[in-house]
mmCIF file of C-alpha atoms in Angstrom:
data_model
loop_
_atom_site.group_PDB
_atom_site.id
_atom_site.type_symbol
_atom_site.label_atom_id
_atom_site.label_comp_id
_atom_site.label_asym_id
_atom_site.label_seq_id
_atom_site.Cartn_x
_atom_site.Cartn_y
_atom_site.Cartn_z
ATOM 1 C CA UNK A 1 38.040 13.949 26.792
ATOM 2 C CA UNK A 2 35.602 12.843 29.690
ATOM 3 C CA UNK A 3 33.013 15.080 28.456
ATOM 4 C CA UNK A 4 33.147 14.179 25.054
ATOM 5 C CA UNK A 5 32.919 10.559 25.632
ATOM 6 C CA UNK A 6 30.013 11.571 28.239
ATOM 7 C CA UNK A 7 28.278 13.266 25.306
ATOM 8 C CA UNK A 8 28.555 10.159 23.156
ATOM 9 C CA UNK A 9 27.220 7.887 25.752
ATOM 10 C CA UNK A 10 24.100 10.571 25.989
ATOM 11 C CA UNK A 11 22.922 10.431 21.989
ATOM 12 C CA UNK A 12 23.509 6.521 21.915
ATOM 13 C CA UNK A 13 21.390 6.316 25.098
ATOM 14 C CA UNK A 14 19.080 8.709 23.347
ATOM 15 C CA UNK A 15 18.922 6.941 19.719
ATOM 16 C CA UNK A 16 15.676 5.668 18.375
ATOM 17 C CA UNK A 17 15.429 1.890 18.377
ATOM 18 C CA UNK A 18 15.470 0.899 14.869
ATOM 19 C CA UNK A 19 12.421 -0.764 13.096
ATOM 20 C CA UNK A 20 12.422 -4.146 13.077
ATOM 21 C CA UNK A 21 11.713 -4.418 9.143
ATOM 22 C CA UNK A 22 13.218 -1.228 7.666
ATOM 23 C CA UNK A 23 10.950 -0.216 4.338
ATOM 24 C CA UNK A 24 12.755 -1.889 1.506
ATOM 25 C CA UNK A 25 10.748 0.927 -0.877
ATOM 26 C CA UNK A 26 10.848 4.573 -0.537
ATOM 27 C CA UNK A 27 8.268 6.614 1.703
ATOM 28 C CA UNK A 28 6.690 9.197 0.090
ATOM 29 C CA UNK A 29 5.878 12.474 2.228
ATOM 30 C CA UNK A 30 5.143 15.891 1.235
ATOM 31 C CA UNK A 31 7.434 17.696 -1.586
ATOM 32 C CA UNK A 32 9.438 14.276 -1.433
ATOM 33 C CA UNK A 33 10.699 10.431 -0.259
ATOM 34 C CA UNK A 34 12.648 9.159 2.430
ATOM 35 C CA UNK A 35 15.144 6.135 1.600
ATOM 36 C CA UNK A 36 16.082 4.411 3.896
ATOM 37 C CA UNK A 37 17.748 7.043 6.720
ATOM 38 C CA UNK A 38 17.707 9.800 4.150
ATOM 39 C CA UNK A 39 14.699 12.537 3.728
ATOM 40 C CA UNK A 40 15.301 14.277 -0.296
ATOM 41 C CA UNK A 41 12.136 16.893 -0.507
ATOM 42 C CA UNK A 42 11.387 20.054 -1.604
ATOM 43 C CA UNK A 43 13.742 22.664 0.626
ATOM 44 C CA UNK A 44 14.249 19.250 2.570
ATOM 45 C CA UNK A 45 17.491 17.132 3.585
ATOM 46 C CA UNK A 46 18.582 15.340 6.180
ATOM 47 C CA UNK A 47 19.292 12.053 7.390
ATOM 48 C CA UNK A 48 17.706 10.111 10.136
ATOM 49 C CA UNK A 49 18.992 8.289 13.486
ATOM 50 C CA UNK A 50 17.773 4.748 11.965
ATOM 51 C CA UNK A 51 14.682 3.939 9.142
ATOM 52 C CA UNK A 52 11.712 3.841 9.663
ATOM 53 C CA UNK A 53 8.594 3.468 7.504
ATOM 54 C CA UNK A 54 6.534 5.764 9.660
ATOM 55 C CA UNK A 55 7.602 9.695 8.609
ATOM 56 C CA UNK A 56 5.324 12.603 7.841
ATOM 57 C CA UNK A 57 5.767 16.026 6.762
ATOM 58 C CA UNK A 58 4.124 19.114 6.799
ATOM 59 C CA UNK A 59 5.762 22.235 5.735
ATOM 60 C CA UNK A 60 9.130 23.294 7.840
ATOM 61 C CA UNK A 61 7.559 20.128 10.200
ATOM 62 C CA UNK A 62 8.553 16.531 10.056
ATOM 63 C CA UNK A 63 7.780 13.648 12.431
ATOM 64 C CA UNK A 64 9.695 10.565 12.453
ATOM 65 C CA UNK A 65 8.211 7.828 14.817
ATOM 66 C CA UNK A 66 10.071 5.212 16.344
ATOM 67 C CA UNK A 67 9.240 2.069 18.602
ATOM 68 C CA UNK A 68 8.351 4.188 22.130
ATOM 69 C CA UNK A 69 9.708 7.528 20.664
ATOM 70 C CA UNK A 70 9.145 10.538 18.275
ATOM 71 C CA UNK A 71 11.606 12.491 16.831
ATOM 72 C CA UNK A 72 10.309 16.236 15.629
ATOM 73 C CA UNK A 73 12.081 17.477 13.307
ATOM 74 C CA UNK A 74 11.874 21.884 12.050
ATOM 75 C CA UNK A 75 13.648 23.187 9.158
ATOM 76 C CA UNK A 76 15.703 19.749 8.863
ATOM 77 C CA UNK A 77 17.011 20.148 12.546
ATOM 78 C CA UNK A 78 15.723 17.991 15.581
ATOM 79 C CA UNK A 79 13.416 20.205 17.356
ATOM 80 C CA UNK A 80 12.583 17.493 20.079
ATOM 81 C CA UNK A 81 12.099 13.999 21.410
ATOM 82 C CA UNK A 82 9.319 12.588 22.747
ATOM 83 C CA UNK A 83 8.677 9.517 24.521
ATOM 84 C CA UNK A 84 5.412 7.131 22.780
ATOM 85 C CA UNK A 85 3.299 4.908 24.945
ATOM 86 C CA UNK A 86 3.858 1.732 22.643
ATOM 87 C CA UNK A 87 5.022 1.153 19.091
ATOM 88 C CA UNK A 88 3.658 3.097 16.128
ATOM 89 C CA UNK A 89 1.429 1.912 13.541
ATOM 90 C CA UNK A 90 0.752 5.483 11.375
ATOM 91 C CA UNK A 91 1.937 9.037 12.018
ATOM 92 C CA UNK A 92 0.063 12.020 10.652
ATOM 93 C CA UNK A 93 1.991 15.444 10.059
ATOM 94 C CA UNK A 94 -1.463 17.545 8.113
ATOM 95 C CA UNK A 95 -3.511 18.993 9.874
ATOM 96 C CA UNK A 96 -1.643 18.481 13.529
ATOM 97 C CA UNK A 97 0.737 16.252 14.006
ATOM 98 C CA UNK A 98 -0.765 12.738 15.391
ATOM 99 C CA UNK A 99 0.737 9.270 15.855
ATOM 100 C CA UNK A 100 -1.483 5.944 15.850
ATOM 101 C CA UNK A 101 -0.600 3.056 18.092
ATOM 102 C CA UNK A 102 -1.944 -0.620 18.800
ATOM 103 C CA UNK A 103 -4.075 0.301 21.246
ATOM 104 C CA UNK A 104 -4.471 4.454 21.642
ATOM 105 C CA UNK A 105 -3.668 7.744 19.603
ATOM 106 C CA UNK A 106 -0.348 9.494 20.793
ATOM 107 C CA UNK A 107 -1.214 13.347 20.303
ATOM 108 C CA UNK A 108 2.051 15.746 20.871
ATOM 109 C CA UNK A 109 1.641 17.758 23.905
ATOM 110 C CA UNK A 110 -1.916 16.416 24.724
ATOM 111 C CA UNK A 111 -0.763 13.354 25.783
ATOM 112 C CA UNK A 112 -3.058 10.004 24.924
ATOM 113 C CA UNK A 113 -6.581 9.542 23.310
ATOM 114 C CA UNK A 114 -7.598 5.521 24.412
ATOM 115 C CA UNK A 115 -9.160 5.370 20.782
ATOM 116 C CA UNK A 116 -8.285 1.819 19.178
ATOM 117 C CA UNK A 117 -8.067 3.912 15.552
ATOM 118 C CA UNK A 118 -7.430 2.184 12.246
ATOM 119 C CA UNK A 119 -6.626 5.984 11.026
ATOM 120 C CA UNK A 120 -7.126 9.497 12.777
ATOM 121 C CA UNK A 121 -6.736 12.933 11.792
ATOM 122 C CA UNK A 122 -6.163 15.387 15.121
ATOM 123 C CA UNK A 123 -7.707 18.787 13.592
ATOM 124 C CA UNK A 124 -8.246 22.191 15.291
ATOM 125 C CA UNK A 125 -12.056 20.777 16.089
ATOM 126 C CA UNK A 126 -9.952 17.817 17.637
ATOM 127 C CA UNK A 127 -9.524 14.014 17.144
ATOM 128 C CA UNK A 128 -11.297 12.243 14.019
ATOM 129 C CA UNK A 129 -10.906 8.851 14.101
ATOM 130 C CA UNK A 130 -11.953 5.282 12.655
ATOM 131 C CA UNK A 131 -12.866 1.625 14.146
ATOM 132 C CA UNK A 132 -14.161 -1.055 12.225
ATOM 133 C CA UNK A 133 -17.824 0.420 12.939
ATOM 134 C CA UNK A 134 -17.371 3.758 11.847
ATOM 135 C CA UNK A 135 -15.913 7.131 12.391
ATOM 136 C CA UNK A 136 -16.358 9.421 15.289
ATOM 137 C CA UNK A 137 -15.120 13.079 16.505
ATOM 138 C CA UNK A 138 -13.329 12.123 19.896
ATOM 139 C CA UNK A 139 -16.003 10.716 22.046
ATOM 140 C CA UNK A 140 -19.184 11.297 19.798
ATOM 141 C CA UNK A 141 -19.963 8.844 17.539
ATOM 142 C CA UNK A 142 -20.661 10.538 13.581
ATOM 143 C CA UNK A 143 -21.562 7.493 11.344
ATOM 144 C CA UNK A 144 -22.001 4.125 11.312
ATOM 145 C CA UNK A 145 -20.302 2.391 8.040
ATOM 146 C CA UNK A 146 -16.774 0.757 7.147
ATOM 147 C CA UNK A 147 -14.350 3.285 5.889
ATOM 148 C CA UNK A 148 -10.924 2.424 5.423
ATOM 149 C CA UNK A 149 -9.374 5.970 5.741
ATOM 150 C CA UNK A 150 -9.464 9.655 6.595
ATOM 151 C CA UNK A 151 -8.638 12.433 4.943
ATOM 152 C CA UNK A 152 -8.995 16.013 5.611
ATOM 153 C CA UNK A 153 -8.329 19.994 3.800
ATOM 154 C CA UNK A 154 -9.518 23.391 5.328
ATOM 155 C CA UNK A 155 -13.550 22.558 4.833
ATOM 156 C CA UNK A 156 -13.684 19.125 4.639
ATOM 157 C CA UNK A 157 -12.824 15.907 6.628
ATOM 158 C CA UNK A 158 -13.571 12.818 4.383
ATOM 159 C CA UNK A 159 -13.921 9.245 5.422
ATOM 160 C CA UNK A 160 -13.191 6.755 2.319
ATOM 161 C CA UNK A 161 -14.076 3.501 1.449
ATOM 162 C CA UNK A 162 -16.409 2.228 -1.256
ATOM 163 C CA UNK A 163 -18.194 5.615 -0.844
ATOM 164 C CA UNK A 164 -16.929 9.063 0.484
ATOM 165 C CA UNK A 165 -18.720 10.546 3.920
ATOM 166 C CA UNK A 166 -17.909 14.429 4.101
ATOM 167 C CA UNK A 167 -17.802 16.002 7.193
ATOM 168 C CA UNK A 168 -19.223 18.069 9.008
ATOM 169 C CA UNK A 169 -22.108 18.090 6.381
ATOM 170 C CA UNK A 170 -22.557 14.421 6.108
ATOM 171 C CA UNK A 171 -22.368 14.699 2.032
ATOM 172 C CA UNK A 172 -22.040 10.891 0.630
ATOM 173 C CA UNK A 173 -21.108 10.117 -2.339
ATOM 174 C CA UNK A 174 -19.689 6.920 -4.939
ATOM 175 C CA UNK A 175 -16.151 6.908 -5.195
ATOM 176 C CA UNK A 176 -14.324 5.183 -7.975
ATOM 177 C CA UNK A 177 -13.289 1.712 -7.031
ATOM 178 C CA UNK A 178 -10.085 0.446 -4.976
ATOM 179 C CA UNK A 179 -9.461 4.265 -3.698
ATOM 180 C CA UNK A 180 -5.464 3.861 -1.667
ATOM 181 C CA UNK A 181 -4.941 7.052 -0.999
ATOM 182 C CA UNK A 182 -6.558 10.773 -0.841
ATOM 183 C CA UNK A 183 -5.523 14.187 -0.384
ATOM 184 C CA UNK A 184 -7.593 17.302 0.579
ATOM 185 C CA UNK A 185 -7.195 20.829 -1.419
ATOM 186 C CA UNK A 186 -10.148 22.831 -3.492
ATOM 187 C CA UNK A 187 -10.982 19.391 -4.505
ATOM 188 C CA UNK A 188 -10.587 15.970 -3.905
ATOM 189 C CA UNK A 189 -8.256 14.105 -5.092
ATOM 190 C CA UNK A 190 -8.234 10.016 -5.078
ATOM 191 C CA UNK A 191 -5.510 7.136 -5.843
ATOM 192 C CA UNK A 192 -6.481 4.284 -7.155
ATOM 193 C CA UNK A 193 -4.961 0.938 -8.945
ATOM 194 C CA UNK A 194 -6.656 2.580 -12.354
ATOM 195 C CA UNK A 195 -4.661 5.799 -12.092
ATOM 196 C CA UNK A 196 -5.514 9.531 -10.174
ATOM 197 C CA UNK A 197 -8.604 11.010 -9.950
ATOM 198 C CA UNK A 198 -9.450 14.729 -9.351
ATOM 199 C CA UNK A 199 -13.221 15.185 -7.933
ATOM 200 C CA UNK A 200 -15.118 18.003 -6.677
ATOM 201 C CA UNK A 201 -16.180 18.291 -3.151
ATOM 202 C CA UNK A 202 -19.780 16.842 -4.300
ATOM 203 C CA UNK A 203 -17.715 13.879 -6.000
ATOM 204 C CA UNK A 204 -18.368 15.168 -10.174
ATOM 205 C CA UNK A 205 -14.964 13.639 -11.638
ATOM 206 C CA UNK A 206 -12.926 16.841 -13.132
ATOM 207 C CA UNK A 207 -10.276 14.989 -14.335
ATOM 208 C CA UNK A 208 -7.817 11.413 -14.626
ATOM 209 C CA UNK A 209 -4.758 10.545 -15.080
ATOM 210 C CA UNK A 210 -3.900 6.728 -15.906
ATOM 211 C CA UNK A 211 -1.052 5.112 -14.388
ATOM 212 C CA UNK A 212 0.049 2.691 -11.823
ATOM 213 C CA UNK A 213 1.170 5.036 -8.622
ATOM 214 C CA UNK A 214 1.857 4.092 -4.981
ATOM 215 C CA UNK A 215 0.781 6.608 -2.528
ATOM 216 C CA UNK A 216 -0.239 10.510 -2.559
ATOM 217 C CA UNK A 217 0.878 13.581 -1.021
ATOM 218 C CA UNK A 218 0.510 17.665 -1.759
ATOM 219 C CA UNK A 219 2.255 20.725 -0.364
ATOM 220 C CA UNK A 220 -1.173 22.123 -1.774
ATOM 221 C CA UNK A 221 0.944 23.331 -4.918
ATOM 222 C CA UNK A 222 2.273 20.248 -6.243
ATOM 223 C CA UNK A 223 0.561 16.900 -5.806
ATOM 224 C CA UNK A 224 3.576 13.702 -5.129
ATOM 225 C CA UNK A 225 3.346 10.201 -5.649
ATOM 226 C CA UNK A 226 5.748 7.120 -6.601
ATOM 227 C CA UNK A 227 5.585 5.969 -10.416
ATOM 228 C CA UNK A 228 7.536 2.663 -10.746
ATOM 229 C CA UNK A 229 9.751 4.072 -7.741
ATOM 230 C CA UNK A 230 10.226 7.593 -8.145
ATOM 231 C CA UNK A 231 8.661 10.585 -7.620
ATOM 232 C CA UNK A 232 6.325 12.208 -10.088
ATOM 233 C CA UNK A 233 5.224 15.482 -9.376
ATOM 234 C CA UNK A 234 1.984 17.017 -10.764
ATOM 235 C CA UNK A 235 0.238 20.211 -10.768
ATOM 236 C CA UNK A 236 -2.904 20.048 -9.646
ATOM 237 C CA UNK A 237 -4.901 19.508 -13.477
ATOM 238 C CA UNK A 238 -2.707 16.236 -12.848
ATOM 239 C CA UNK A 239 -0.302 17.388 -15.519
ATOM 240 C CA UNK A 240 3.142 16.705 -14.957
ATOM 241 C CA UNK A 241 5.354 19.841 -13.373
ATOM 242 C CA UNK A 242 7.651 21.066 -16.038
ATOM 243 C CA UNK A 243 10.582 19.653 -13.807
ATOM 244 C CA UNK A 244 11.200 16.623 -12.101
ATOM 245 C CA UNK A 245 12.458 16.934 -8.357
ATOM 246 C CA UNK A 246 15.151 14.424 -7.925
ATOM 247 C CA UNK A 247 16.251 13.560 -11.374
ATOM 248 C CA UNK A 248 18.608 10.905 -10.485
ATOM 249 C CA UNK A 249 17.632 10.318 -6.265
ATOM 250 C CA UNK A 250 17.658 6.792 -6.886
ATOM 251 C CA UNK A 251 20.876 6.076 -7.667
ATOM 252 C CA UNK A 252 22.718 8.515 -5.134
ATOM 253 C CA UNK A 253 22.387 7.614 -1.589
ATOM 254 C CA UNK A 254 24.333 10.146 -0.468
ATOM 255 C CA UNK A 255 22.376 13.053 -0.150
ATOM 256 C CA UNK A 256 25.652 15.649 -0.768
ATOM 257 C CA UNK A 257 25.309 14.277 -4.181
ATOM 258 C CA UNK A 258 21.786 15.058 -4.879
ATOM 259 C CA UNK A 259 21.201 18.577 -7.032
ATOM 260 C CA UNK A 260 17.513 19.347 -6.431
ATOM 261 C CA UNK A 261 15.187 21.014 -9.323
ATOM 262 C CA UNK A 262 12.381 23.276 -8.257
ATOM 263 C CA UNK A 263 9.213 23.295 -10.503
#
């Protein structure tokens, strides 16, 4: 009895603290969305100590990052806990995991980069990141310019704003106006309040789909975003998948009550 109530004491001392706004939409990550505690994705479930708007995935991999912690997640078990220097802002699962505070860039097992970062990308060349001048590789400085994002596939790291900067080769190019959100594959792939667009890696549009969409996301089979609320899936022509993941996720909050489809 002593050690059980022991036990308890030990994961309430160890809980995350909970956001102070909890997202009142669902987060979209790779192969899925997590509502409020729950994660629904592709060969994904499980629920979460508290919300919290700032969740990534990547494969088997997910972060969840909390005021002062982060919670690693494998195979939908807690893998570990790690202690944050500070309260997140943004967490980044693809290409290494990486979470973005007021003030530095937390990197797992690394320990701090004192980089005041608007966005950052750790990659095996090491840390991208963005300021209000421009975008630099760790310490070096690549490009003056205002960029609002990063984004980054096997070749490629892109920094996004009115115009796309490609990296390492310093490519620029016009991108189509109000671009939210990007995701790296064979091409490049661009949200915007207009609808999706699929570009090359020299920026020649390939292809569009209309529609109002909030946020982007790819397993780098399936691309994922939010249409009025729930997920859309779409192959990468930017056709819808032949099934819908989730058919009803909305209206069952309890995840033993979700039946998952496979495209």
């Amino acid at each position: 009895m002593r050690l059980g109530l022991l036990a308890c004491l030990w994961l309430a001392a160890c809980a995350p603290e909970p956001t102070a706004s909890p997202p009142s939409e669902p987060v979209l990550v790779e192969g899925g969305v997590v509502e409020g505690r729950f994660v629904r994705a592709a060969g994904l479930q499980l629920a979460l100590p508290s919300p919290t708007p700032h969740v990534a995935r990547n494969g088997e991999t997910l972060l969840a990052a909390y005021p002062y912690q982060l919670l690693v997640y494998r195979n939908g078990f807690i893998q570990d806990s790690l202690p944050l220097p500070g309260v997140p802002t943004f967490v980044r699962a693809r290409p290494l995991p990486l979470v973005g505070l007021d003030d530095r860039l937390f990197v797992p097992g690394q320990g701090s980069r004192l980089y005041k970062a608007r966005d950052a990308l750790h990659t095996p060349e090491g840390v991208y990141w963005l300021d209000e001048q421009g975008v630099s590789l760790e310490r070096r400085r690549l490009a003056e310019g205002r960029y609002s994002f990063l984004a980054a596939g096997e070749r490629y790291v892109y920094a996004l704003g009115p115009e796309a900067l490609r990296l390492p080769d310093r490519l620029r190019f016009p991108l189509p106006a109000g671009v939210k959100a990007a995701v790296v594959l064979e091409d490049l792939y661009v949200l915007t309040p207009q609808g999706l667009f699929r570009l090359s890696p020299e920026g020649l549009r390939l292809g569009f789909r209309a529609g109002v969409f909030s946020g982007l996301q790819s397993d780098g089979v399936y691309l994922y975003t939010l249409e009025a609320g729930r997920l859309l899936t779409l192959r990468l022509n930017l056709d819808p998948a032949s099934h819908t993941l989730f058919p009803a996720w909305a209206s069952h909050p309890d995840p033993s009550a979700l039946h998952l489809e496979v495209p």
